[in-house]
């Protein structure tokens, strides 16, 4: 499963991050990398204006990073990508934007509000029971 995430929406819902922090994107990516390692999931994170549009060198194997170009927004980039995904069943869209979530639902993708996903990120990892 892959989560398509509006990065700045999510940062705004996390108690330990602030959109005013110049390192907010890097901090979120670290948190998402840990989430992916724990869950085996992957993430595509879309940020509003930052680096020139397109894929970023900040991407890793489990977390792909895309910045909207100066003339676009994360919401627009996400909606364009949602329409282009041929098999939507393996995707969950994370956003606070009703239009983005509506487009995802229409394409039969899973959806989560940013607040809900923030709670998933903040949840402690499951405890491993020692069999010995």
PDB file of C-alpha atoms in Angstrom:
ATOM      1  CA  UNK A   1       0.000   0.000   0.000  1.00  0.00           C
ATOM      2  CA  UNK A   2       1.125   3.507  -0.797  1.00  0.00           C
ATOM      3  CA  UNK A   3       0.043   6.670   0.985  1.00  0.00           C
ATOM      4  CA  UNK A   4      -0.169   9.854  -1.119  1.00  0.00           C
ATOM      5  CA  UNK A   5       0.263  12.646   1.418  1.00  0.00           C
ATOM      6  CA  UNK A   6      -0.156  16.411   1.325  1.00  0.00           C
ATOM      7  CA  UNK A   7       2.997  17.146   3.311  1.00  0.00           C
ATOM      8  CA  UNK A   8       2.206  20.633   4.559  1.00  0.00           C
ATOM      9  CA  UNK A   9      -1.345  19.624   5.589  1.00  0.00           C
ATOM     10  CA  UNK A  10       0.171  16.817   7.660  1.00  0.00           C
ATOM     11  CA  UNK A  11       2.883  18.978   9.253  1.00  0.00           C
ATOM     12  CA  UNK A  12       0.164  21.354  10.430  1.00  0.00           C
ATOM     13  CA  UNK A  13      -1.527  18.479  12.304  1.00  0.00           C
ATOM     14  CA  UNK A  14       1.555  17.071  14.053  1.00  0.00           C
ATOM     15  CA  UNK A  15       2.077  18.289  17.629  1.00  0.00           C
ATOM     16  CA  UNK A  16       5.878  18.215  17.436  1.00  0.00           C
ATOM     17  CA  UNK A  17       6.235  20.109  14.125  1.00  0.00           C
ATOM     18  CA  UNK A  18       5.563  23.601  12.856  1.00  0.00           C
ATOM     19  CA  UNK A  19       5.146  25.012   9.374  1.00  0.00           C
ATOM     20  CA  UNK A  20       7.295  27.938  10.580  1.00  0.00           C
ATOM     21  CA  UNK A  21      10.295  25.630  11.051  1.00  0.00           C
ATOM     22  CA  UNK A  22      12.661  25.902   8.058  1.00  0.00           C
ATOM     23  CA  UNK A  23      13.406  22.170   8.429  1.00  0.00           C
ATOM     24  CA  UNK A  24       9.769  21.066   8.622  1.00  0.00           C
ATOM     25  CA  UNK A  25       9.866  19.043   5.408  1.00  0.00           C
ATOM     26  CA  UNK A  26      13.048  17.165   6.372  1.00  0.00           C
ATOM     27  CA  UNK A  27      11.632  16.413   9.835  1.00  0.00           C
ATOM     28  CA  UNK A  28       8.432  15.037   8.315  1.00  0.00           C
ATOM     29  CA  UNK A  29      10.386  12.865   5.897  1.00  0.00           C
ATOM     30  CA  UNK A  30      12.364  11.367   8.802  1.00  0.00           C
ATOM     31  CA  UNK A  31       9.132  10.565  10.621  1.00  0.00           C
ATOM     32  CA  UNK A  32       7.618   9.019   7.480  1.00  0.00           C
ATOM     33  CA  UNK A  33      10.732   6.914   6.861  1.00  0.00           C
ATOM     34  CA  UNK A  34      10.336   5.447  10.353  1.00  0.00           C
ATOM     35  CA  UNK A  35       6.643   4.791   9.710  1.00  0.00           C
ATOM     36  CA  UNK A  36       7.472   3.014   6.443  1.00  0.00           C
ATOM     37  CA  UNK A  37      10.145   0.906   8.144  1.00  0.00           C
ATOM     38  CA  UNK A  38       7.660  -0.149  10.871  1.00  0.00           C
ATOM     39  CA  UNK A  39       4.747  -0.872   8.550  1.00  0.00           C
ATOM     40  CA  UNK A  40       6.300  -1.964   5.258  1.00  0.00           C
ATOM     41  CA  UNK A  41       4.249   0.711   3.450  1.00  0.00           C
ATOM     42  CA  UNK A  42       5.511   3.393   1.067  1.00  0.00           C
ATOM     43  CA  UNK A  43       4.686   7.096   0.827  1.00  0.00           C
ATOM     44  CA  UNK A  44       4.472   9.702  -1.900  1.00  0.00           C
ATOM     45  CA  UNK A  45       4.647  13.134  -0.251  1.00  0.00           C
ATOM     46  CA  UNK A  46       3.652  16.245  -2.175  1.00  0.00           C
ATOM     47  CA  UNK A  47       4.682  19.671  -0.887  1.00  0.00           C
ATOM     48  CA  UNK A  48       3.582  23.102  -2.013  1.00  0.00           C
ATOM     49  CA  UNK A  49       6.205  25.372  -3.546  1.00  0.00           C
ATOM     50  CA  UNK A  50       9.724  24.599  -2.526  1.00  0.00           C
ATOM     51  CA  UNK A  51      12.290  23.189  -4.847  1.00  0.00           C
ATOM     52  CA  UNK A  52      11.496  23.314  -8.553  1.00  0.00           C
ATOM     53  CA  UNK A  53       8.543  21.066  -9.461  1.00  0.00           C
ATOM     54  CA  UNK A  54       9.010  17.353  -9.914  1.00  0.00           C
ATOM     55  CA  UNK A  55      10.761  14.614  -7.986  1.00  0.00           C
ATOM     56  CA  UNK A  56      13.217  15.628  -5.308  1.00  0.00           C
ATOM     57  CA  UNK A  57      16.641  14.371  -4.276  1.00  0.00           C
ATOM     58  CA  UNK A  58      15.128  14.086  -0.805  1.00  0.00           C
ATOM     59  CA  UNK A  59      13.367  10.898  -1.994  1.00  0.00           C
ATOM     60  CA  UNK A  60      14.309   7.499  -0.602  1.00  0.00           C
ATOM     61  CA  UNK A  61      13.259   3.954  -1.476  1.00  0.00           C
ATOM     62  CA  UNK A  62      10.234   4.155   0.804  1.00  0.00           C
ATOM     63  CA  UNK A  63       9.387   7.878   0.666  1.00  0.00           C
ATOM     64  CA  UNK A  64       9.096   9.630  -2.691  1.00  0.00           C
ATOM     65  CA  UNK A  65       9.076  13.432  -2.477  1.00  0.00           C
ATOM     66  CA  UNK A  66       7.529  15.813  -5.016  1.00  0.00           C
ATOM     67  CA  UNK A  67       7.360  19.621  -4.866  1.00  0.00           C
ATOM     68  CA  UNK A  68       4.663  21.500  -6.765  1.00  0.00           C
ATOM     69  CA  UNK A  69       6.080  24.006  -9.229  1.00  0.00           C
ATOM     70  CA  UNK A  70       5.706  27.715  -8.559  1.00  0.00           C
ATOM     71  CA  UNK A  71       2.535  27.894 -10.660  1.00  0.00           C
ATOM     72  CA  UNK A  72       0.872  24.879  -9.063  1.00  0.00           C
ATOM     73  CA  UNK A  73      -0.122  23.584  -5.639  1.00  0.00           C
ATOM     74  CA  UNK A  74       0.182  20.292  -3.804  1.00  0.00           C
ATOM     75  CA  UNK A  75      -3.588  19.855  -4.142  1.00  0.00           C
ATOM     76  CA  UNK A  76      -3.448  20.230  -7.918  1.00  0.00           C
ATOM     77  CA  UNK A  77      -0.461  17.895  -8.250  1.00  0.00           C
ATOM     78  CA  UNK A  78      -2.199  15.292  -6.097  1.00  0.00           C
ATOM     79  CA  UNK A  79      -5.441  15.440  -8.110  1.00  0.00           C
ATOM     80  CA  UNK A  80      -3.542  15.134 -11.401  1.00  0.00           C
ATOM     81  CA  UNK A  81      -1.663  12.100 -10.081  1.00  0.00           C
ATOM     82  CA  UNK A  82      -4.821  10.503  -8.679  1.00  0.00           C
ATOM     83  CA  UNK A  83      -6.428  10.570 -12.140  1.00  0.00           C
ATOM     84  CA  UNK A  84      -3.336   8.926 -13.693  1.00  0.00           C
ATOM     85  CA  UNK A  85      -3.048   5.947 -11.317  1.00  0.00           C
ATOM     86  CA  UNK A  86      -4.421   2.879 -13.105  1.00  0.00           C
ATOM     87  CA  UNK A  87      -4.997   0.659 -10.045  1.00  0.00           C
ATOM     88  CA  UNK A  88      -6.239   2.836  -7.222  1.00  0.00           C
ATOM     89  CA  UNK A  89      -6.928  -0.024  -4.800  1.00  0.00           C
ATOM     90  CA  UNK A  90      -3.421   0.012  -3.364  1.00  0.00           C
ATOM     91  CA  UNK A  91      -3.476   3.734  -2.518  1.00  0.00           C
ATOM     92  CA  UNK A  92      -4.647   5.866   0.396  1.00  0.00           C
ATOM     93  CA  UNK A  93      -4.786   9.651  -0.025  1.00  0.00           C
ATOM     94  CA  UNK A  94      -3.992  11.777   3.053  1.00  0.00           C
ATOM     95  CA  UNK A  95      -5.146  15.391   2.933  1.00  0.00           C
ATOM     96  CA  UNK A  96      -7.224  18.013   4.715  1.00  0.00           C
ATOM     97  CA  UNK A  97      -8.622  19.257   1.397  1.00  0.00           C
ATOM     98  CA  UNK A  98     -12.193  18.162   0.589  1.00  0.00           C
ATOM     99  CA  UNK A  99     -11.686  18.403  -3.167  1.00  0.00           C
ATOM    100  CA  UNK A 100      -8.604  16.164  -3.095  1.00  0.00           C
ATOM    101  CA  UNK A 101     -10.350  13.608  -0.880  1.00  0.00           C
ATOM    102  CA  UNK A 102     -13.441  13.726  -3.110  1.00  0.00           C
ATOM    103  CA  UNK A 103     -11.402  13.028  -6.257  1.00  0.00           C
ATOM    104  CA  UNK A 104      -9.670  10.135  -4.476  1.00  0.00           C
ATOM    105  CA  UNK A 105     -13.001   8.635  -3.364  1.00  0.00           C
ATOM    106  CA  UNK A 106     -14.377   8.969  -6.900  1.00  0.00           C
ATOM    107  CA  UNK A 107     -11.366   6.960  -8.131  1.00  0.00           C
ATOM    108  CA  UNK A 108     -12.063   4.352  -5.402  1.00  0.00           C
ATOM    109  CA  UNK A 109      -8.932   5.152  -3.430  1.00  0.00           C
ATOM    110  CA  UNK A 110      -8.805   4.973   0.324  1.00  0.00           C
ATOM    111  CA  UNK A 111      -8.780   8.313   2.115  1.00  0.00           C
ATOM    112  CA  UNK A 112      -7.647   9.623   5.481  1.00  0.00           C
ATOM    113  CA  UNK A 113      -7.853  13.128   6.852  1.00  0.00           C
ATOM    114  CA  UNK A 114      -4.459  14.525   7.839  1.00  0.00           C
ATOM    115  CA  UNK A 115      -5.507  14.454  11.511  1.00  0.00           C
ATOM    116  CA  UNK A 116      -6.199  10.713  11.308  1.00  0.00           C
ATOM    117  CA  UNK A 117      -2.861   9.959   9.679  1.00  0.00           C
ATOM    118  CA  UNK A 118      -1.077  12.158  12.240  1.00  0.00           C
ATOM    119  CA  UNK A 119      -2.457   9.863  14.963  1.00  0.00           C
ATOM    120  CA  UNK A 120      -1.089   6.829  13.074  1.00  0.00           C
ATOM    121  CA  UNK A 121       2.345   8.460  12.915  1.00  0.00           C
ATOM    122  CA  UNK A 122       2.314   9.317  16.613  1.00  0.00           C
ATOM    123  CA  UNK A 123       1.226   5.843  17.723  1.00  0.00           C
ATOM    124  CA  UNK A 124       3.955   3.870  19.478  1.00  0.00           C
ATOM    125  CA  UNK A 125       5.381   0.937  17.541  1.00  0.00           C
ATOM    126  CA  UNK A 126       3.923  -2.449  18.469  1.00  0.00           C
ATOM    127  CA  UNK A 127       5.723  -4.258  21.267  1.00  0.00           C
ATOM    128  CA  UNK A 128       7.618  -7.397  20.378  1.00  0.00           C
ATOM    129  CA  UNK A 129       6.897 -10.273  22.718  1.00  0.00           C
ATOM    130  CA  UNK A 130       9.941 -12.348  23.642  1.00  0.00           C
ATOM    131  CA  UNK A 131       9.213 -16.011  22.965  1.00  0.00           C
ATOM    132  CA  UNK A 132      11.983 -17.166  25.277  1.00  0.00           C
TER     133      UNK A 132
END
